[in-house]
């Protein structure tokens, strides 16, 4: 299909395309304003290196070697935090506290990111207090049981809490705007695709398409 004919099809179906796209934009905005919004609870843990009390001449080398070892430890801690055993313990504490949270959905939703010197844990959940309670429980388990979870951790450093939300936060407005834009773009593409298929399936000959079909100029037409 030539670009000219594509443009004519879009022009013939512009009311349908505009209606679908406009309705999607309105629905997406209304959903962001009054629909259920996931709240984010998060925490950051930092691994503080334990440097030996030696001369300044040896300190840089010791810090460098321990920093390399810390990178491996952080990757292991990230896998531990993302594992089912620790999450089940945290989930049990949350449910015992009276919160309702599906473990499987939580397990698939929670994110654990290894940082250069620590971990970042994030959970987007519709029930804000439950999300915050789970993050608090995970942080407590990691810090209080770091020696049992990782017996050699004390030789490298100490896991400490760096930052944590006191209350779950709403996603930034930029993400809400991006969600509206993406949904609108998808609706526009689908509406155009439906218009093209419908125009082809109707198998009607339009005057504006005659020139392309017969590959010759039109010098007249009958009413």
PDB file of C-alpha atoms in Angstrom, residues 39 46 94 117 122 124 134-135 151 156 160 164 175 185 205 215:
ATOM      1  CA  UNK A  39       2.358   2.507  46.411  1.00  0.00           C
ATOM      2  CA  UNK A  46      25.024  -0.326  52.569  1.00  0.00           C
ATOM      3  CA  UNK A  94       3.531  -9.426  57.693  1.00  0.00           C
ATOM      4  CA  UNK A 117      28.322  -0.890  47.975  1.00  0.00           C
ATOM      5  CA  UNK A 122      11.621  -1.935  46.193  1.00  0.00           C
ATOM      6  CA  UNK A 124       5.069  -1.621  44.431  1.00  0.00           C
ATOM      7  CA  UNK A 134       7.243  -6.259  54.307  1.00  0.00           C
ATOM      8  CA  UNK A 135      10.185  -3.955  53.549  1.00  0.00           C
ATOM      9  CA  UNK A 151      29.068 -16.280  58.082  1.00  0.00           C
ATOM     10  CA  UNK A 156      34.710  -7.915  54.981  1.00  0.00           C
ATOM     11  CA  UNK A 160      23.804  -1.293  57.730  1.00  0.00           C
ATOM     12  CA  UNK A 164      14.221   3.596  54.081  1.00  0.00           C
ATOM     13  CA  UNK A 175       5.427   7.720  35.382  1.00  0.00           C
ATOM     14  CA  UNK A 185       0.053   5.368  21.400  1.00  0.00           C
ATOM     15  CA  UNK A 205     -13.974   1.094  -4.536  1.00  0.00           C
ATOM     16  CA  UNK A 215      -2.274   3.362 -12.807  1.00  0.00           C
TER      17      UNK A 215
END
